[in-house]
Each structure stands twice: as C-alpha cells, then as structure tokens.
XYZ file of C-alpha atoms in Angstrom:
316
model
C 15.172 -22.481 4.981
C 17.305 -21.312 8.313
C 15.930 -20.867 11.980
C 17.037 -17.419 11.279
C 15.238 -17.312 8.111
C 11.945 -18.034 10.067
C 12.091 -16.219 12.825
C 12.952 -13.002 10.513
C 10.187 -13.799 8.308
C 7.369 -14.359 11.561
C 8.684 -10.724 13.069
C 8.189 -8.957 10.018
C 4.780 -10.172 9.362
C 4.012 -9.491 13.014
C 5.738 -6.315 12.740
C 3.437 -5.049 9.911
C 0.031 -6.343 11.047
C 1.243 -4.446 14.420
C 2.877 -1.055 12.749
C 0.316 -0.772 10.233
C -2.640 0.862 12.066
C -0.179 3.221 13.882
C 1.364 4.261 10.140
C -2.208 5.174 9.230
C -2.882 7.453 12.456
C 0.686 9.114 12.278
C -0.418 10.051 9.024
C -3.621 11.690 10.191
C -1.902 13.306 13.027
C 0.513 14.822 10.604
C -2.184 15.692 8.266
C -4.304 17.812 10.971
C -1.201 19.606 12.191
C 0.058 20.683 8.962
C -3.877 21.953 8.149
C -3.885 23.555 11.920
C -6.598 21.128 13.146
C -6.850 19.319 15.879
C -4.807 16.204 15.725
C -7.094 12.972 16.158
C -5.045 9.819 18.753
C -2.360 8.385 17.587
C -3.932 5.239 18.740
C -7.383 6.065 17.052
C -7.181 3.147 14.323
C -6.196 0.431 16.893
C -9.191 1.534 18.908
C -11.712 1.763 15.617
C -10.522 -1.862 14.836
C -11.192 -3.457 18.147
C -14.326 -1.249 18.557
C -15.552 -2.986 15.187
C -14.267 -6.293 16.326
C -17.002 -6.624 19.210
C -20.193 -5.323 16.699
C -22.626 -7.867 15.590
C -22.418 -7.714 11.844
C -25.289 -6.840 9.514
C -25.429 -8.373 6.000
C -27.909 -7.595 3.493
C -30.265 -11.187 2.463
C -29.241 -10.858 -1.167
C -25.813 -10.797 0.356
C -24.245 -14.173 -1.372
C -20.850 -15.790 -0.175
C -18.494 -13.731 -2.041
C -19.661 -10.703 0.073
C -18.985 -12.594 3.209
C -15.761 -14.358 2.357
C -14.423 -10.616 0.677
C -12.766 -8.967 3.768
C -10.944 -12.347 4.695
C -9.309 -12.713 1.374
C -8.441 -9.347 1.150
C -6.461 -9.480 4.246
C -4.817 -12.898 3.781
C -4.060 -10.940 0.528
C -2.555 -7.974 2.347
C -0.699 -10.090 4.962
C 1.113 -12.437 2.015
C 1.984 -9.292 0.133
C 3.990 -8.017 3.863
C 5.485 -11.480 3.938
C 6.674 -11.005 0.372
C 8.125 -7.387 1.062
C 11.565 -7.450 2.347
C 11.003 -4.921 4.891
C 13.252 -5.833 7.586
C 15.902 -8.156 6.247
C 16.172 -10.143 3.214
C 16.226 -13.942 4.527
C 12.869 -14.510 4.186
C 11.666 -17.727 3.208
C 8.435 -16.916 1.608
C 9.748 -14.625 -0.405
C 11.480 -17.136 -2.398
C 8.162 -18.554 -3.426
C 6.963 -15.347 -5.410
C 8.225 -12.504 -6.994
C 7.607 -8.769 -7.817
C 5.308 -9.668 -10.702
C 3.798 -12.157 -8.007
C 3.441 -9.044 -5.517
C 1.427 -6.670 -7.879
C -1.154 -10.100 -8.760
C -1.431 -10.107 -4.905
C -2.604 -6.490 -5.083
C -4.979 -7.242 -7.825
C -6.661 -10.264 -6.380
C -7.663 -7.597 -3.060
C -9.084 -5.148 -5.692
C -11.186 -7.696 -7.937
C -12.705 -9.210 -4.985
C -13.309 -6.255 -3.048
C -14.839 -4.812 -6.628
C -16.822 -8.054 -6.655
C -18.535 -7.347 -3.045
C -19.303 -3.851 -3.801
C -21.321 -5.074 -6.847
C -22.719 -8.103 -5.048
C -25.653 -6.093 -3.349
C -26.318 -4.032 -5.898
C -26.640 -0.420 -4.223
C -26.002 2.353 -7.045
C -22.824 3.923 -5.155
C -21.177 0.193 -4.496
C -21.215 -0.223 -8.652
C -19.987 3.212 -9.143
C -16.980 2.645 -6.343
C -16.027 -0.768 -8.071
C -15.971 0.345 -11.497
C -13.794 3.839 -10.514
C -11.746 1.138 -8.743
C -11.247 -0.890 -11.400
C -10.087 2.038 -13.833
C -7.823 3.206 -11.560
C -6.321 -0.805 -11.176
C -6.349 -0.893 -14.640
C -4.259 2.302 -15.265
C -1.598 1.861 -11.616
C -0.838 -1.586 -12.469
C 1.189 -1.079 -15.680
C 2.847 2.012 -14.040
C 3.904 -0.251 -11.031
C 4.892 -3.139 -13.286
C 7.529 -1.108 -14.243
C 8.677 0.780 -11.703
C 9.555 -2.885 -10.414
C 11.055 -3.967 -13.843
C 13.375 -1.352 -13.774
C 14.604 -2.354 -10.031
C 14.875 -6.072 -11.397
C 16.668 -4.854 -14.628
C 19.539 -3.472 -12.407
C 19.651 -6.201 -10.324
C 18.665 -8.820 -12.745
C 16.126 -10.975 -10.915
C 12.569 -9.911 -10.114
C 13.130 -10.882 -6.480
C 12.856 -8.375 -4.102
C 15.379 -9.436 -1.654
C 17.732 -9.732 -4.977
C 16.760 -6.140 -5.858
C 17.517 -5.118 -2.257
C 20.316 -6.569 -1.819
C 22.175 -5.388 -5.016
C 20.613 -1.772 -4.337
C 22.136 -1.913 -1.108
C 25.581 -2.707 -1.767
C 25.843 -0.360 -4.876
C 27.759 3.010 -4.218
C 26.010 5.814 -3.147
C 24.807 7.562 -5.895
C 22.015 9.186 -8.176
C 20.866 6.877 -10.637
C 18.542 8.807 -13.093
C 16.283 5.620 -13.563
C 15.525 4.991 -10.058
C 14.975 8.831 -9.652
C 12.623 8.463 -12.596
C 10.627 5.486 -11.552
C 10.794 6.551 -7.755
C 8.315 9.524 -8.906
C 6.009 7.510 -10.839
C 6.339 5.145 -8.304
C 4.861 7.939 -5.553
C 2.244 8.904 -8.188
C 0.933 5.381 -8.084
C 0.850 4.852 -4.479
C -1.337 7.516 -3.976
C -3.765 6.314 -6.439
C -3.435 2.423 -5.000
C -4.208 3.911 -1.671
C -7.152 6.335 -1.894
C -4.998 9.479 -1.154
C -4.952 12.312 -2.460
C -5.139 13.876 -5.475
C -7.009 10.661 -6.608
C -9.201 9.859 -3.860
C -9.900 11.263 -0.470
C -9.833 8.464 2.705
C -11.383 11.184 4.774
C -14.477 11.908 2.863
C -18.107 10.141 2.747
C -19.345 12.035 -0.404
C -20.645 9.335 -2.127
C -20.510 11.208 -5.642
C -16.506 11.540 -5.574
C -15.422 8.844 -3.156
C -14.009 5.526 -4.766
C -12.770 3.430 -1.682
C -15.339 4.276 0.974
C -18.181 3.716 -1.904
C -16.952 0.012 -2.126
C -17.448 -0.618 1.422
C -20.340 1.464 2.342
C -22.332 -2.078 3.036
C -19.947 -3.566 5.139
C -20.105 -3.291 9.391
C -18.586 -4.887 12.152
C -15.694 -7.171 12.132
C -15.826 -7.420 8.354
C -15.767 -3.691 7.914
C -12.195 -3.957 10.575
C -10.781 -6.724 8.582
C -11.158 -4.690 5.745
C -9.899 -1.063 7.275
C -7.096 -3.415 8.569
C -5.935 -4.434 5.083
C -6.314 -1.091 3.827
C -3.674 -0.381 6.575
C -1.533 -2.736 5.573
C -1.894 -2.050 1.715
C 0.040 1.432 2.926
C 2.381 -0.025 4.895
C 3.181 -2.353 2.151
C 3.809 0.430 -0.390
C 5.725 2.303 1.666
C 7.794 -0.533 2.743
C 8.109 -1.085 -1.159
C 9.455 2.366 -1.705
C 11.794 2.303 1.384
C 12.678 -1.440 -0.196
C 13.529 -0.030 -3.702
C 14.848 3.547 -2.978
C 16.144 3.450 0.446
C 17.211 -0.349 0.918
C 19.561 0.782 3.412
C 19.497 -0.509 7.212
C 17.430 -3.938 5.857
C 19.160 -6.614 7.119
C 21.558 -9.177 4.922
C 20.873 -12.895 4.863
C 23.806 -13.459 6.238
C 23.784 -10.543 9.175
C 22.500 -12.206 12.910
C 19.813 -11.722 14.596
C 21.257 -8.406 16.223
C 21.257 -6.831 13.149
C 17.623 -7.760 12.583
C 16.554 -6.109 15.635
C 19.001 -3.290 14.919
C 16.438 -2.766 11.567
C 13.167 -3.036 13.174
C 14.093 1.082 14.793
C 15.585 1.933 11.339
C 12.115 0.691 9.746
C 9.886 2.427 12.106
C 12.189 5.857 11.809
C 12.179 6.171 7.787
C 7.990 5.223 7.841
C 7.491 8.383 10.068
C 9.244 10.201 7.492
C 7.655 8.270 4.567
C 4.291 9.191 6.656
C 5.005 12.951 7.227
C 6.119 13.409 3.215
C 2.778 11.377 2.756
C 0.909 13.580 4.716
C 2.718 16.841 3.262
C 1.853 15.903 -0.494
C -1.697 15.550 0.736
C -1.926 19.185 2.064
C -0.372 20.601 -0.380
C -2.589 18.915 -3.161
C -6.085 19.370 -3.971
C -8.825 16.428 -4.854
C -8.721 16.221 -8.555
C -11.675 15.287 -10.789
C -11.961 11.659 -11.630
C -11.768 12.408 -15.259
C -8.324 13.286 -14.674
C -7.250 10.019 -13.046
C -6.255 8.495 -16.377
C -3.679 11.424 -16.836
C -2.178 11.108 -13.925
C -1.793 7.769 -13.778
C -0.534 7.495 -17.543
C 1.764 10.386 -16.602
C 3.028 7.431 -13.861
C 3.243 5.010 -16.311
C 5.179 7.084 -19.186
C 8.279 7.907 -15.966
C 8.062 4.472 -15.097
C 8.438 3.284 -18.933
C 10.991 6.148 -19.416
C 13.003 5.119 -16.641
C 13.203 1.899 -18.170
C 14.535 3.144 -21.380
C 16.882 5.930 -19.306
C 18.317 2.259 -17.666
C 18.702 0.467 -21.352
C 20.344 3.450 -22.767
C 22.609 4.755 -19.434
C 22.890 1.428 -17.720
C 22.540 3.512 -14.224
C-alpha cells in the first residue's frame, strides 16, 4: 500500500459519488432530445438529492429496523463496489481485498436488502416490486458471472485491475469472446439498472414498475440515499464495461500521479458516450412485458456462457 495507491483510490471514490448524479441527468437530457422533449437540468439529480436531504422523514409504525438501516447499507454497498472498480487507475488498494466474484455479492447484498424493506411494511405493490426484483437478480447474476469469468479467463485472475491491465496492454484487436460477452454484458446492465426494455426509471405505474415499487414507502433523506446509490449502481456498470471493453486511458500502477489526473477527462469523456448509447438503446426500445424478462436475460446468459466456450475453443 503506496501514498500513490491511496490517494488514487480516495479520488476515485470521490470521483464517483461526485460524477454519478450528473451520469444519471446526462442520460435524461439525452433521452428527451433524442424523443424531441424538453430536456430536464443537467443538474436536476444533484438538486433532487439535496432537496430530499433537508425533508423530515416519514416511516410507517410497523416500520422495523431493517427498513430504516436499508438505504445506508445499500449505499455503503454501492460506494465499496466504486472502490472495487478500477475506474481511474489500477493501484488501488482496496481492490486487492475483493474480487470480481466479490463485486457481483456486493450487488446482491443492495438487492436482498432493498427486497427486504419493500416487504417489511407490507403494502401489496412493495411485495410485488421485491419479488420482480428478485427474479430479475436471480436471472442477471449468472449472466454477469460470466461475462466477468471470461475477462478473468484471459487474464487469469479474477481481479479487476489484473483484467485491466492485461486487456490494456494486449494488441488492438477483435476478440470474438469479449465481443460476445460485451453484448450480454449490455443486456444485463439494463436489467440491473431499471432501464429499458426491462424496467422503466421514468414511470410510477405501479402495475409494471419494479424499482420505483420497492421504494414507494421511502421519503426524505432515506429516499436520497437510496436514489444516490441507484446513481452509483450505473456509474458502476458503466465503469465496469469501460473497465472490461475499453480499459484504455486507466492509469498503470506504476504511471504518476499526472497520468492519474490525465484519466479522470478520459473517464468523464467515454461515460458521456456510454450515457448517450445508453440513452439511444432506450429510445429506440420499447417496455417489454415482464413475462419476457426471463428470455432476455437467459438470452444474456447463453452469450455470456458462449463467449466462454468461444474463449476455451479460440483462446482470443
């Protein structure tokens, strides 16, 4: 454990508790310009937040302490899982402590808990947002299990700074596995994060929503916490994606600090891409039933498992 090491690790997790609110209205703003609406602030989920932050809370008396203590787990959650990341270099001394397979039981400990609290009041559209929450889980964590084995079986560690670092350095080229697992790879981030085709983050229909059902109870500063961490749950799988298919610009552990500020511009340039391809697939797609969900998250998981075979049998 370096200076360096420290001070890389501090900026990125400061990085992504700052960048992730602005990823989420950059994606809005591209979504209402590519529909020809009005484009809502870029600044609109910073303001929502510390709107929410000065509210007196409300919690229901059959409320019990897994309820109250939900939205702070789920962002410590979401705020380990950016730590984990390698987003902006690779010298990060957390990172060493857990792995990929580490990274998706991060992700699952959010969505049991936050499945727990939805349940814990027992309103009729909580229960039916935790258990279409839970089927999705159950179906996008295979799927991203081995999107991430295939990274680790090229680079032969299930480290992520490992995996970025031998991605990195490797010759520019196509490799059919990657290009495999980097579409089931999309196909599960769009489940994991309420987008569309699975879910829509914009709607309050309570008979197709999953997300939004889950935290329909919830007000004040727990209700920012947890719009926070859903924030950061994007920004962590698209720093994930940029991490596994586009490792380039992340700094080495043994570049200086110059280079780590070189990659904090780099980061924020391919995330407004990432965000306007985000928004993109989201206009050009249309809600899907969620009796379909298990197709099109076992379609993820059969590219994910196929680019693992594709790597076996190829070795690219």
């Amino acid at each position: 454990m370096t200076i360096a090491g420290i001070g890389s690790q501090l900026l990125q997790l400061a990085l992504a508790l700052l960048l992730a609110p602005l990823l989420v209205g950059w994606v809005n703003q591209c979504r209402a310009w590519l529909q020809n609406k009005r484009a809502p602030p870029l600044l609109l989920p910073y303001f929502t937040i510390r709107k929410l932050f000065v509210k007196d809370a409300v919690v229901a008396d059959n409320a019990s302490a897994i309820f109250r203590i939900t939205p702070y787990v789920v962002f410590g959650a979401m705020c380990c899982a950016a730590a984990i990341v390698p987003s902006l270099a690779t010298d990060l001394p957390f990172a060493s402590a857990a792995d990929a397979i580490a990274l998706v039981g991060l992700f699952a400990l959010a969505r049991v808990f936050i499945a727990l609290a939805a349940m814990d009041i027992g309103t009729a559209f909580g229960s039916l947002g935790a258990r279409r929450e839970m089927l999705v889980g159950f179906l996008a964590e295979p799927a991203l299990l081995m999107v991430l084995f295939t990274a680790s079986l090229i680079s032969g560690s299930t480290s992520l700074p490992s995996i970025v670092d031998t991605l990195a350095h490797r010759d520019l080229a196509i490799y059919p596995s990657l290009a495999f697992a980097g579409v089931a790879f999309t196909m599960v981030s769009l489940a994991e994060n309420a987008r569309i085709p699975v879910d829509n983050p914009a709607t309050h229909l309570e008979l197709t929503m999953i997300h939004e059902a889950m935290v329909l109870e919830y007000s004040a500063r727990h209700l920012a916490l947890i719009e926070w961490a859903a924030a950061l749950k994007l920004f962590n799988y698209s720093c994930i994606g940029l991490a596994l298919f586009f490792p380039y610009g992340i700094a080495a552990a043994e570049d200086g600090f110059v280079a780590l500020l070189g990659a904090a511009p780099v980061l924020v340039a391919k995330l407004a891409v990432g965000g306007f391809l985000l928004a993109t697939i989201e206009t050009l797609s249309a809600k899907m039933r969620i009796f379909r969900a298990p197709e099109f998250l076992g379609t993820a998981f059969l590219l994910a498992v196929l680019a693992m075979l594709v790597n076996q049998m190829l070795g690219s």
